[in-house]
Coordinates of C-alpha atoms in Angstrom, one line a residue:
Chain Z
X1 CA 57.9 -33.4 24.6
X2 CA 56.5 -32.5 21.6
X3 CA 53.3 -34.4 20.3
X4 CA 54.2 -37.1 17.7
X5 CA 52.6 -35.9 14.4
X6 CA 48.6 -36.9 13.8
X7 CA 48.2 -39.4 11.4
X8 CA 46.1 -38.2 8.4
X9 CA 42.8 -39.6 9.4
X10 CA 42.9 -37.8 12.7
X11 CA 43.2 -34.3 11.5
X12 CA 39.7 -33.8 10.8
X13 CA 39.1 -33.9 14.0
X14 CA 41.5 -31.3 14.8
X15 CA 39.9 -29.0 12.6
X16 CA 36.4 -29.9 13.5
X17 CA 37.2 -29.5 17.2
X18 CA 39.0 -26.1 16.5
X19 CA 36.3 -24.8 14.4
X20 CA 34.0 -25.7 17.2
X21 CA 35.6 -24.1 20.1
X22 CA 36.5 -21.1 18.1
X23 CA 33.0 -20.2 17.3
X24 CA 32.7 -20.6 13.8
X25 CA 29.7 -20.3 11.6
X26 CA 27.8 -23.7 12.3
X27 CA 27.4 -24.6 8.0
X28 CA 31.5 -24.8 8.4
X29 CA 31.5 -26.6 11.3
X30 CA 29.7 -29.0 9.7
X31 CA 31.3 -29.2 7.1
X32 CA 34.3 -29.9 8.8
X33 CA 31.9 -32.4 10.5
X34 CA 30.8 -34.4 7.2
X35 CA 34.7 -34.4 6.1
X36 CA 35.7 -35.7 9.3
X37 CA 33.0 -38.8 8.4
X38 CA 34.3 -39.5 4.8
X39 CA 37.3 -40.0 6.2
X40 CA 36.6 -42.4 8.6
X41 CA 34.3 -44.2 6.0
X42 CA 37.3 -44.4 3.6
X43 CA 39.3 -45.6 6.2
X44 CA 37.4 -48.3 7.6
X45 CA 36.5 -49.7 4.1
X46 CA 40.0 -51.2 3.9
X47 CA 39.3 -53.0 7.5
X48 CA 37.5 -56.0 7.7
X49 CA 34.4 -56.7 9.6
X50 CA 34.5 -59.3 12.2
X51 CA 31.6 -60.8 14.5
X52 CA 31.8 -60.5 17.8
X53 CA 29.7 -62.8 20.1
X54 CA 26.6 -60.5 22.0
X55 CA 25.4 -61.5 25.0
X56 CA 23.0 -58.5 25.2
X57 CA 19.5 -60.1 24.2
X58 CA 18.1 -58.9 20.9
X59 CA 21.4 -57.0 19.6
X60 CA 24.0 -57.9 17.0
X61 CA 27.6 -56.0 17.7
X62 CA 30.3 -56.5 14.9
X63 CA 33.9 -54.8 14.9
X64 CA 36.5 -53.9 12.2
X65 CA 39.9 -55.5 12.3
X66 CA 42.9 -54.2 10.5
X67 CA 47.1 -54.6 10.8
X68 CA 48.5 -51.0 11.0
X69 CA 52.3 -51.1 10.5
X70 CA 52.9 -54.9 11.8
X71 CA 50.2 -54.8 14.6
X72 CA 46.6 -56.2 14.4
X73 CA 44.3 -53.8 15.9
X74 CA 40.6 -54.5 16.3
X75 CA 37.7 -51.4 16.9
X76 CA 35.2 -51.0 19.9
X77 CA 31.9 -52.9 19.4
X78 CA 29.9 -51.8 16.7
X79 CA 26.1 -52.2 16.8
X80 CA 24.6 -54.0 13.7
X81 CA 21.4 -52.9 13.2
X82 CA 22.8 -49.2 14.1
X83 CA 25.3 -49.0 11.5
X84 CA 24.6 -47.6 8.0
X85 CA 27.2 -49.2 5.8
X86 CA 26.6 -46.6 3.0
X87 CA 28.5 -43.3 3.9
X88 CA 26.1 -41.4 1.8
X89 CA 23.2 -42.2 4.1
X90 CA 25.3 -41.2 7.0
X91 CA 26.3 -38.2 5.6
X92 CA 23.0 -37.6 4.4
X93 CA 21.9 -37.4 8.3
X94 CA 25.1 -35.3 8.9
X95 CA 24.5 -32.5 6.7
X96 CA 20.5 -32.7 7.5
X97 CA 21.9 -31.4 11.4
X98 CA 22.2 -28.1 10.2
X99 CA 18.4 -27.7 9.6
X100 CA 17.1 -30.0 12.5
X101 CA 15.2 -28.1 14.4
X102 CA 13.3 -26.9 11.4
X103 CA 12.9 -30.0 9.3
X104 CA 12.7 -32.7 11.7
X105 CA 14.6 -36.0 10.9
X106 CA 12.6 -39.4 11.4
X107 CA 13.6 -40.4 14.9
X108 CA 15.6 -43.8 14.2
X109 CA 17.3 -42.9 11.1
X110 CA 18.3 -39.4 13.0
X111 CA 20.0 -42.0 15.8
X112 CA 21.3 -44.4 13.6
X113 CA 23.2 -41.7 11.6
X114 CA 24.4 -39.6 14.3
X115 CA 25.6 -43.2 16.0
X116 CA 27.2 -44.2 12.2
X117 CA 28.9 -40.9 12.3
X118 CA 30.2 -41.2 15.6
X119 CA 31.7 -44.8 15.7
X120 CA 33.0 -44.4 12.5
X121 CA 35.4 -41.7 13.5
X122 CA 35.9 -44.1 17.1
X123 CA 36.6 -47.1 15.2
X124 CA 39.7 -45.1 13.2
X125 CA 40.9 -43.8 16.8
X126 CA 41.0 -47.5 17.8
X127 CA 42.7 -48.5 15.2
X128 CA 45.1 -45.9 15.2
X129 CA 46.1 -44.8 18.8
X130 CA 47.2 -46.9 21.5
X131 CA 45.6 -46.6 24.9
X132 CA 44.4 -43.0 24.1
X133 CA 41.3 -42.5 26.6
X134 CA 40.6 -38.8 26.3
X135 CA 40.3 -38.0 22.3
X136 CA 37.3 -40.8 22.2
X137 CA 35.5 -38.9 24.6
X138 CA 36.3 -35.1 23.9
X139 CA 35.3 -36.2 20.1
X140 CA 32.0 -37.5 21.4
X141 CA 31.4 -34.4 22.9
X142 CA 32.0 -32.5 20.4
X143 CA 29.4 -34.3 18.4
X144 CA 26.9 -34.0 20.6
X145 CA 27.9 -30.2 21.4
X146 CA 27.7 -29.2 17.9
X147 CA 24.0 -31.1 17.1
X148 CA 22.8 -29.2 20.1
X149 CA 23.9 -26.0 19.0
X150 CA 22.5 -26.2 15.9
X151 CA 19.3 -27.6 17.4
X152 CA 18.9 -24.7 19.6
X153 CA 20.6 -22.1 17.8
X154 CA 22.6 -21.1 20.7
X155 CA 26.1 -21.4 22.0
X156 CA 27.0 -23.7 25.2
X157 CA 28.6 -22.7 28.0
X158 CA 30.7 -24.7 30.8
X159 CA 30.4 -22.8 33.8
X160 CA 27.8 -21.3 36.1
X161 CA 28.3 -18.0 38.5
X162 CA 27.2 -19.1 41.9
X163 CA 26.5 -16.7 44.6
X164 CA 27.0 -17.8 47.7
X165 CA 27.0 -14.9 50.1
X166 CA 30.8 -14.0 50.9
X167 CA 32.0 -14.9 47.3
X168 CA 31.1 -14.6 43.5
X169 CA 32.6 -17.2 41.8
X170 CA 31.9 -19.6 38.6
X171 CA 31.2 -23.4 38.8
X172 CA 32.2 -25.5 35.8
X173 CA 29.7 -27.7 34.5
X174 CA 29.1 -29.8 31.6
X175 CA 27.6 -28.0 28.7
X176 CA 24.7 -25.9 29.4
X177 CA 22.1 -24.3 26.7
X178 CA 20.4 -21.5 28.5
X179 CA 17.4 -20.5 26.4
X180 CA 16.6 -17.2 28.0
X181 CA 14.3 -16.0 31.3
X182 CA 11.7 -18.3 31.8
X183 CA 12.9 -20.6 29.2
X184 CA 14.2 -24.2 29.7
X185 CA 18.1 -24.1 30.7
X186 CA 19.4 -27.6 29.3
X187 CA 22.0 -29.1 31.3
X188 CA 23.9 -31.9 29.2
X189 CA 26.6 -34.3 30.5
X190 CA 27.9 -36.2 27.8
X191 CA 29.8 -39.8 28.2
X192 CA 30.7 -42.4 25.9
X193 CA 29.8 -44.9 28.7
X194 CA 28.9 -44.3 32.3
X195 CA 29.1 -47.6 34.4
X196 CA 29.5 -46.6 38.4
X197 CA 30.3 -43.0 37.2
X198 CA 26.9 -42.3 36.2
X199 CA 26.3 -41.2 39.7
X200 CA 28.0 -37.9 38.9
X201 CA 25.6 -36.9 36.5
X202 CA 23.1 -37.0 39.2
X203 CA 25.3 -34.9 42.0
X204 CA 25.9 -32.4 39.2
X205 CA 22.4 -32.2 38.7
X206 CA 21.8 -31.6 42.6
X207 CA 24.4 -28.7 43.1
X208 CA 22.4 -26.8 40.3
X209 CA 19.1 -27.7 41.9
X210 CA 20.5 -26.4 44.9
X211 CA 21.9 -23.4 43.8
X212 CA 19.3 -22.1 41.6
X213 CA 16.5 -24.0 42.6
X214 CA 14.6 -27.4 41.5
X215 CA 13.1 -27.3 38.1
X216 CA 15.5 -24.4 36.3
X217 CA 17.8 -26.8 35.1
X218 CA 16.7 -30.0 32.7
X219 CA 19.1 -32.6 32.7
X220 CA 19.4 -34.3 29.9
X221 CA 22.6 -36.7 29.6
X222 CA 23.9 -38.0 26.4
X223 CA 25.4 -41.3 26.4
X224 CA 26.5 -43.3 23.8
X225 CA 26.3 -46.9 24.8
X226 CA 27.2 -49.1 27.6
X227 CA 28.9 -52.2 26.0
X228 CA 31.6 -53.8 27.5
X229 CA 34.2 -55.5 24.6
X230 CA 36.1 -58.5 26.0
X231 CA 38.9 -58.6 22.8
X232 CA 40.3 -61.9 23.9
X233 CA 37.0 -63.5 24.3
X234 CA 35.5 -61.2 21.3
X235 CA 32.4 -61.0 23.8
X236 CA 30.2 -58.0 24.0
X237 CA 28.4 -57.5 27.4
X238 CA 26.0 -54.9 28.4
X239 CA 26.5 -52.9 32.0
X240 CA 23.0 -51.9 33.3
X241 CA 22.6 -50.9 37.2
X242 CA 19.1 -50.0 37.4
X243 CA 18.5 -50.9 41.0
X244 CA 21.2 -47.8 41.7
X245 CA 19.4 -45.3 38.8
X246 CA 16.6 -45.6 40.8
X247 CA 18.0 -44.9 43.9
X248 CA 19.6 -41.7 42.3
X249 CA 16.6 -40.6 40.7
X250 CA 14.5 -41.1 44.3
X251 CA 17.5 -39.8 46.5
X252 CA 20.0 -37.4 44.8
X253 CA 18.0 -35.2 41.8
X254 CA 15.9 -36.0 39.3
X255 CA 16.6 -36.0 35.8
X256 CA 14.9 -34.9 32.9
X257 CA 15.6 -37.4 29.8
X258 CA 18.5 -39.6 29.1
X259 CA 19.5 -39.7 25.4
X260 CA 21.5 -43.0 24.6
X261 CA 22.5 -43.8 20.6
X262 CA 22.7 -47.5 21.8
X263 CA 20.3 -47.7 24.4
X264 CA 19.8 -50.5 26.8
X265 CA 16.7 -52.1 26.7
X266 CA 17.1 -52.6 30.4
X267 CA 16.9 -48.7 30.6
X268 CA 14.4 -48.2 28.2
X269 CA 12.1 -50.2 31.0
X270 CA 13.0 -47.6 33.5
X271 CA 11.0 -45.0 31.4
X272 CA 7.8 -47.4 32.2
X273 CA 7.8 -48.0 35.8
X274 CA 7.6 -45.8 38.7
X275 CA 9.9 -44.2 40.1
X276 CA 9.9 -43.1 36.1
X277 CA 13.2 -42.4 34.8
X278 CA 12.7 -41.4 31.1
X279 CA 15.1 -42.9 29.1
X280 CA 15.3 -42.8 25.1
X281 CA 17.5 -43.0 21.8
X282 CA 19.1 -39.8 20.9
X283 CA 16.7 -40.0 17.7
X284 CA 13.6 -40.0 20.0
X285 CA 14.5 -36.9 22.0
X286 CA 15.3 -34.5 18.8
X287 CA 13.1 -36.3 16.6
X288 CA 9.5 -35.2 15.4
X289 CA 8.0 -36.3 18.7
X290 CA 10.8 -35.8 20.7
X291 CA 10.3 -34.0 24.4
X292 CA 12.3 -31.2 23.9
X293 CA 10.8 -29.8 20.6
X294 CA 7.5 -30.1 22.6
X295 CA 8.9 -27.7 25.2
X296 CA 10.7 -25.5 22.9
X297 CA 7.3 -24.9 21.3
X298 CA 5.8 -24.2 24.6
X299 CA 8.4 -21.7 25.4
X300 CA 8.2 -20.0 22.4
X301 CA 4.3 -19.3 22.4
Chain K
X1 CA 44.5 -65.3 28.4
X2 CA 46.8 -66.1 31.3
X3 CA 48.5 -63.8 33.7
X4 CA 51.9 -62.8 33.2
X5 CA 54.2 -64.1 36.5
X6 CA 54.4 -61.6 39.0
X7 CA 57.9 -60.2 39.8
X8 CA 58.7 -61.7 43.5
X9 CA 58.3 -57.9 44.9
X10 CA 54.6 -57.9 44.0
X11 CA 53.8 -61.5 45.6
X12 CA 53.6 -60.1 49.3
X13 CA 50.7 -58.2 48.0
X14 CA 48.6 -60.6 46.7
X15 CA 49.0 -62.7 49.9
X16 CA 48.3 -59.4 51.9
X17 CA 45.1 -59.0 49.9
X18 CA 44.0 -62.9 50.1
X19 CA 44.4 -62.7 53.6
X20 CA 42.5 -59.9 54.0
X21 CA 39.7 -61.3 52.1
X22 CA 39.6 -64.2 53.5
X23 CA 38.9 -63.2 57.0
X24 CA 42.7 -64.2 58.5
X25 CA 43.2 -63.0 62.0
X26 CA 44.5 -59.6 62.1
X27 CA 47.6 -60.7 63.4
X28 CA 48.6 -62.9 60.1
X29 CA 47.3 -60.0 57.5
X30 CA 49.3 -57.3 59.6
X31 CA 52.4 -60.1 59.6
X32 CA 51.7 -60.2 55.7
X33 CA 51.7 -56.2 55.8
X34 CA 55.0 -55.7 57.4
X35 CA 56.7 -58.4 55.1
X36 CA 55.2 -56.1 52.2
X37 CA 56.4 -53.1 53.3
X38 CA 60.0 -54.8 54.0
X39 CA 60.3 -56.0 50.4
X40 CA 59.2 -52.7 49.4
X41 CA 61.8 -50.9 51.2
X42 CA 64.4 -53.3 50.4
X43 CA 63.6 -52.8 46.7
X44 CA 63.7 -49.3 46.7
X45 CA 66.7 -48.9 48.4
X46 CA 68.1 -50.2 45.4
X47 CA 67.0 -47.0 43.3
X48 CA 68.2 -43.5 43.4
X49 CA 66.4 -40.9 44.8
X50 CA 66.0 -37.7 43.0
X51 CA 64.8 -34.5 43.8
X52 CA 61.0 -32.8 42.0
X53 CA 60.9 -29.5 41.6
X54 CA 57.7 -28.7 43.9
X55 CA 54.7 -26.1 42.9
X56 CA 53.1 -26.8 46.2
X57 CA 53.8 -24.2 48.7
X58 CA 55.9 -25.6 52.2
X59 CA 55.9 -29.2 50.7
X60 CA 59.0 -31.0 49.3
X61 CA 58.9 -34.2 46.9
X62 CA 61.4 -36.5 45.4
X63 CA 61.3 -39.8 43.5
X64 CA 62.6 -42.7 43.1
X65 CA 64.3 -43.6 39.8
X66 CA 65.8 -47.4 38.5
X67 CA 66.4 -48.9 35.2
X68 CA 64.6 -51.8 35.1
X69 CA 65.6 -54.3 32.5
X70 CA 66.8 -51.7 29.4
X71 CA 63.7 -49.6 30.3
X72 CA 64.4 -46.3 32.9
X73 CA 61.3 -46.0 35.4
X74 CA 60.3 -43.6 38.0
X75 CA 57.9 -43.4 40.8
X76 CA 55.3 -41.0 41.8
X77 CA 56.1 -38.2 43.7
X78 CA 57.0 -38.8 47.7
X79 CA 56.5 -36.1 50.2
X80 CA 60.0 -35.7 51.7
X81 CA 58.8 -34.3 55.2
X82 CA 56.1 -37.5 55.6
X83 CA 58.8 -40.4 54.2
X84 CA 60.5 -42.2 56.8
X85 CA 64.0 -43.1 55.5
X86 CA 64.4 -46.2 58.2
X87 CA 62.5 -49.1 57.3
X88 CA 62.3 -50.0 61.0
X89 CA 60.8 -46.8 62.0
X90 CA 58.0 -47.6 58.9
X91 CA 58.0 -51.1 60.2
X92 CA 57.0 -49.9 64.1
X93 CA 54.1 -48.1 63.3
X94 CA 52.6 -51.1 60.8
X95 CA 53.3 -53.3 63.8
X96 CA 51.5 -51.3 66.1
X97 CA 48.3 -51.1 63.6
X98 CA 47.2 -53.9 65.7
X99 CA 46.6 -52.6 68.9
X100 CA 46.2 -49.0 67.7
X101 CA 42.9 -48.4 69.4
X102 CA 43.9 -49.6 72.4
X103 CA 47.6 -47.9 72.6
X104 CA 47.7 -44.4 70.8
X105 CA 50.4 -43.4 68.4
X106 CA 51.2 -39.8 68.2
X107 CA 49.5 -38.3 65.5
X108 CA 51.9 -37.6 62.9
X109 CA 54.3 -40.5 63.5
X110 CA 51.2 -42.4 62.8
X111 CA 50.5 -40.5 59.8
X112 CA 54.4 -40.6 58.1
X113 CA 54.3 -44.5 59.1
X114 CA 51.0 -45.4 57.2
X115 CA 52.5 -42.8 54.5
X116 CA 55.6 -44.2 53.9
X117 CA 54.0 -48.1 54.3
X118 CA 51.8 -47.1 51.7
X119 CA 54.1 -44.8 49.3
X120 CA 56.6 -47.9 49.6
X121 CA 54.7 -50.3 47.8
X122 CA 53.5 -47.9 45.2
X123 CA 57.0 -46.8 44.2
X124 CA 57.4 -50.7 43.6
X125 CA 54.3 -50.6 41.4
X126 CA 55.3 -47.5 39.6
X127 CA 58.8 -49.3 39.0
X128 CA 58.0 -52.7 38.0
X129 CA 54.5 -52.5 36.1
X130 CA 53.5 -49.9 32.8
X131 CA 50.2 -48.5 32.9
X132 CA 48.7 -50.6 35.9
X133 CA 46.0 -47.9 37.3
X134 CA 44.0 -50.8 39.1
X135 CA 46.9 -52.3 42.0
X136 CA 47.9 -49.1 43.6
X137 CA 43.7 -47.9 44.1
X138 CA 43.2 -52.0 44.9
X139 CA 46.5 -51.8 47.4
X140 CA 45.2 -48.7 49.2
X141 CA 42.2 -49.6 50.0
X142 CA 43.4 -52.6 51.6
X143 CA 45.2 -50.9 53.5
X144 CA 42.6 -48.5 54.8
X145 CA 40.3 -51.2 55.3
X146 CA 43.0 -53.4 57.4
X147 CA 43.9 -50.4 59.4
X148 CA 40.0 -49.8 60.2
X149 CA 39.4 -53.3 60.8
X150 CA 42.0 -53.4 63.5
X151 CA 40.9 -50.1 65.0
X152 CA 37.3 -50.6 64.9
X153 CA 37.4 -54.5 65.8
X154 CA 34.6 -55.6 63.4
X155 CA 35.1 -56.4 59.4
X156 CA 34.2 -54.0 56.8
X157 CA 31.0 -55.0 54.7
X158 CA 30.7 -53.3 51.1
X159 CA 26.9 -53.5 50.2
X160 CA 24.2 -52.5 52.5
X161 CA 20.5 -54.1 52.1
X162 CA 18.0 -51.6 50.7
X163 CA 14.3 -51.3 50.9
X164 CA 12.5 -49.8 48.2
X165 CA 8.8 -51.2 49.0
X166 CA 8.5 -53.2 45.5
X167 CA 11.4 -55.0 46.3
X168 CA 14.1 -55.6 48.8
X169 CA 18.0 -55.8 47.3
X170 CA 21.6 -54.8 48.2
X171 CA 23.1 -51.5 47.3
X172 CA 26.6 -52.0 46.3
X173 CA 28.8 -49.5 48.6
X174 CA 32.5 -48.4 49.8
X175 CA 33.7 -49.7 53.3
X176 CA 30.9 -49.8 55.6
X177 CA 31.5 -50.2 59.3
X178 CA 28.8 -50.6 61.6
X179 CA 29.2 -50.6 65.4
X180 CA 25.9 -51.7 65.8
X181 CA 22.9 -50.3 67.2
X182 CA 22.5 -47.1 68.1
X183 CA 26.3 -46.8 67.6
X184 CA 28.0 -45.0 64.6
X185 CA 28.4 -47.0 61.0
X186 CA 31.0 -45.3 59.2
X187 CA 31.0 -45.2 55.7
X188 CA 34.7 -44.9 54.0
X189 CA 35.4 -44.2 50.6
X190 CA 39.0 -45.0 50.0
X191 CA 41.0 -42.9 47.0
X192 CA 44.5 -42.7 45.9
X193 CA 43.7 -39.1 44.7
X194 CA 40.1 -37.5 43.6
X195 CA 40.0 -34.2 41.7
X196 CA 36.2 -33.7 40.5
X197 CA 35.6 -37.3 41.0
X198 CA 35.4 -36.7 44.5
X199 CA 31.3 -35.5 44.0
X200 CA 30.8 -39.0 44.0
X201 CA 31.5 -39.4 47.6
X202 CA 29.2 -36.8 48.7
X203 CA 26.9 -38.4 46.3
X204 CA 27.2 -41.9 47.9
X205 CA 26.6 -40.3 50.8
X206 CA 23.4 -38.7 50.1
X207 CA 22.0 -41.8 48.8
X208 CA 22.5 -43.1 52.2
X209 CA 21.4 -40.7 54.2
X210 CA 18.2 -40.9 51.9
X211 CA 17.6 -44.5 52.4
X212 CA 18.2 -44.6 56.2
X213 CA 17.9 -41.0 57.4
X214 CA 20.6 -38.4 57.8
X215 CA 23.0 -38.8 60.9
X216 CA 22.9 -43.1 60.6
X217 CA 26.0 -43.5 58.0
X218 CA 29.2 -41.1 59.3
X219 CA 31.2 -40.3 55.8
X220 CA 35.3 -40.6 56.4
X221 CA 36.8 -40.5 53.0
X222 CA 40.7 -41.7 53.3
X223 CA 42.8 -40.2 50.6
X224 CA 46.5 -40.4 49.8
X225 CA 47.0 -37.1 48.1
X226 CA 46.2 -34.5 45.6
X227 CA 49.3 -34.2 43.9
X228 CA 50.2 -34.5 40.4
X229 CA 53.5 -34.9 38.8
X230 CA 54.8 -34.0 35.3
X231 CA 57.1 -37.0 34.3
X232 CA 58.6 -34.9 31.8
X233 CA 59.2 -31.5 33.5
X234 CA 60.1 -33.3 37.0
X235 CA 57.2 -30.9 38.6
X236 CA 54.7 -31.7 41.2
X237 CA 51.5 -29.8 41.3
X238 CA 48.7 -30.3 44.2
X239 CA 44.8 -30.1 42.6
X240 CA 42.2 -28.8 44.6
X241 CA 38.8 -27.8 44.2
X242 CA 38.0 -25.8 47.6
X243 CA 35.0 -23.9 46.1
X244 CA 33.4 -27.2 44.5
X245 CA 34.0 -29.2 48.1
X246 CA 31.8 -26.0 49.4
X247 CA 29.3 -26.5 47.3
X248 CA 28.9 -30.3 47.5
X249 CA 29.1 -29.8 51.3
X250 CA 26.3 -27.1 51.4
X251 CA 24.2 -28.8 48.5
X252 CA 24.7 -32.7 48.4
X253 CA 25.3 -34.1 51.8
X254 CA 27.5 -33.5 54.7
X255 CA 30.9 -35.6 54.8
X256 CA 31.5 -36.1 58.8
X257 CA 35.5 -35.6 58.0
X258 CA 37.9 -36.3 55.6
X259 CA 41.3 -37.9 56.0
X260 CA 44.4 -37.6 54.2
X261 CA 48.0 -39.2 54.4
X262 CA 49.4 -36.4 52.3
X263 CA 47.1 -33.2 53.3
X264 CA 46.6 -30.3 50.9
X265 CA 47.0 -26.9 53.0
X266 CA 44.0 -25.3 50.7
X267 CA 41.6 -28.2 52.5
X268 CA 42.9 -27.8 55.8
X269 CA 41.7 -24.6 55.7
X270 CA 38.1 -25.5 55.0
X271 CA 38.1 -27.1 58.2
X272 CA 38.4 -23.6 59.9
X273 CA 35.8 -21.5 57.6
X274 CA 32.0 -22.0 57.2
X275 CA 30.1 -23.9 55.9
X276 CA 32.8 -26.2 57.6
X277 CA 34.4 -29.3 56.2
X278 CA 36.6 -31.4 58.6
X279 CA 39.8 -32.4 57.0
X280 CA 42.8 -34.0 58.7
X281 CA 45.2 -36.2 58.6
X282 CA 44.7 -39.5 58.7
X283 CA 47.0 -39.8 61.7
X284 CA 44.9 -36.5 63.2
X285 CA 41.8 -38.7 63.1
X286 CA 42.9 -41.9 64.6
X287 CA 45.3 -40.7 66.8
X288 CA 45.0 -39.6 70.6
X289 CA 43.1 -37.0 70.4
X290 CA 41.0 -38.1 66.9
X291 CA 37.1 -37.3 66.8
X292 CA 36.4 -41.1 65.5
X293 CA 38.2 -42.2 69.1
X294 CA 36.2 -39.9 71.2
X295 CA 32.9 -40.7 69.3
X296 CA 33.7 -44.2 69.8
X297 CA 34.0 -43.9 73.8
X298 CA 30.5 -42.2 73.6
X299 CA 29.0 -44.7 72.0
X300 CA 30.9 -47.4 74.2
X301 CA 29.7 -45.6 77.3

């Protein structure tokens, strides 16, 4: 069955993904990412902003609404404090991704900028597509992959060789950034939200620890949000399972740091109580004082 | 938003599930299960059977097709060798579930009977519901829960207490059958198919091993099939990841036995090569020579 032609707002996403996957220069990929964000903001500027009832303490959410053809459509919840109204402000952050490693951006601005870029296009998908569960996840993975490829200056791989005595084979993995011998190897699962599926992340870390030895791969999952929107009630909740996280960190494997764009407060608290699970915003993680920057400096000495 | 009223073929499913969850006597639950199967077979008798192209060696598949209202609908793939044409044959097996422990049924007949009972109602869902991903999984879990409650003679629980020094809390789990002090405790994840999500099963086993000690809980996942049907091409494939299974069994935790209704040959082979992962049909598992029966006899001495 031939695929239905994409609406014009979706095409920049294909261009961005194709360039990234084909190994185009980071500058080219970043230009296409900027273009995608421009088109998304432009499209959303025609939609109506409508407040949502937030059941999440200290967080406010809204959503975009628009009539597409004859159908009334609504986007997922958007965090009011993180959303940059001005596309120019968001685009300035996206442009700076190219030099993020050399020229750090203040953590909260970096985090808001990436959040706004991501959520703008997810809003477009929510309004223009119905029941598409694949594109949001793929797009978010593209974004994280692009940012980290710029940051680390190397290309991600998605499999590692496994030597199990009888046969040599490849294990498919999430994004892996291998900085080279005696340097960190980052294991980066990417999820738009996790719920009970988060256990997979710890389990994959366990397999890498088992195959290569503990401490070789630093697990740094990158997650968008844990909000859930009841579109009928217009209500936003946040689904957190801190007890399970404790058990996974104690009994399955140790993750090095967990980065969120819209970070749940209940998980931030896990960073300050034993057994420690370091949870931060993605902006803090990649920002001027971020743990990954310090580690890279040590590795480069 | 009030739920749309169920078609009459779906009501027996609600009755069966409600009875099971409310702790009704096994006889009552089993009568409702029989009723559900009768209605499902009756409904499918009006549908057309249509062969599928099987890409799975030595297995043939077909599907049911029917026009519901003005929409042409198709079911998932049905394994020809496992499907019992005659509802009376299937119902005889379902009725015998009540006394399965005392009066074993020959393994392949037991397996075909359970398969046919399950797939008959899943066929009804496929034809009458659109995009319902929840009911098939819930129904299959009801069936396994009912069969094992009859077999073990106890009720399943779905949480275990976790003592982690600072606080006492409950961990939500898959079905757990605790036969009592110094006897096996069975940990039963139930899935209609697994793909890469199977890693969750090993990870949950790892947490139970970590919290309670290795060997306390015997992990026995129960899975329907690993087939995937391309409805456009009319083609059935089977998705197996034996290399990953090896790594999970070596590095995450040890599962005790994995039971399938439509067992993939590639997984059966894992039972005969090191590192051993015992994979059988559900019929073999619960049949006259099944490992669980032997274990129970030892436990009861």
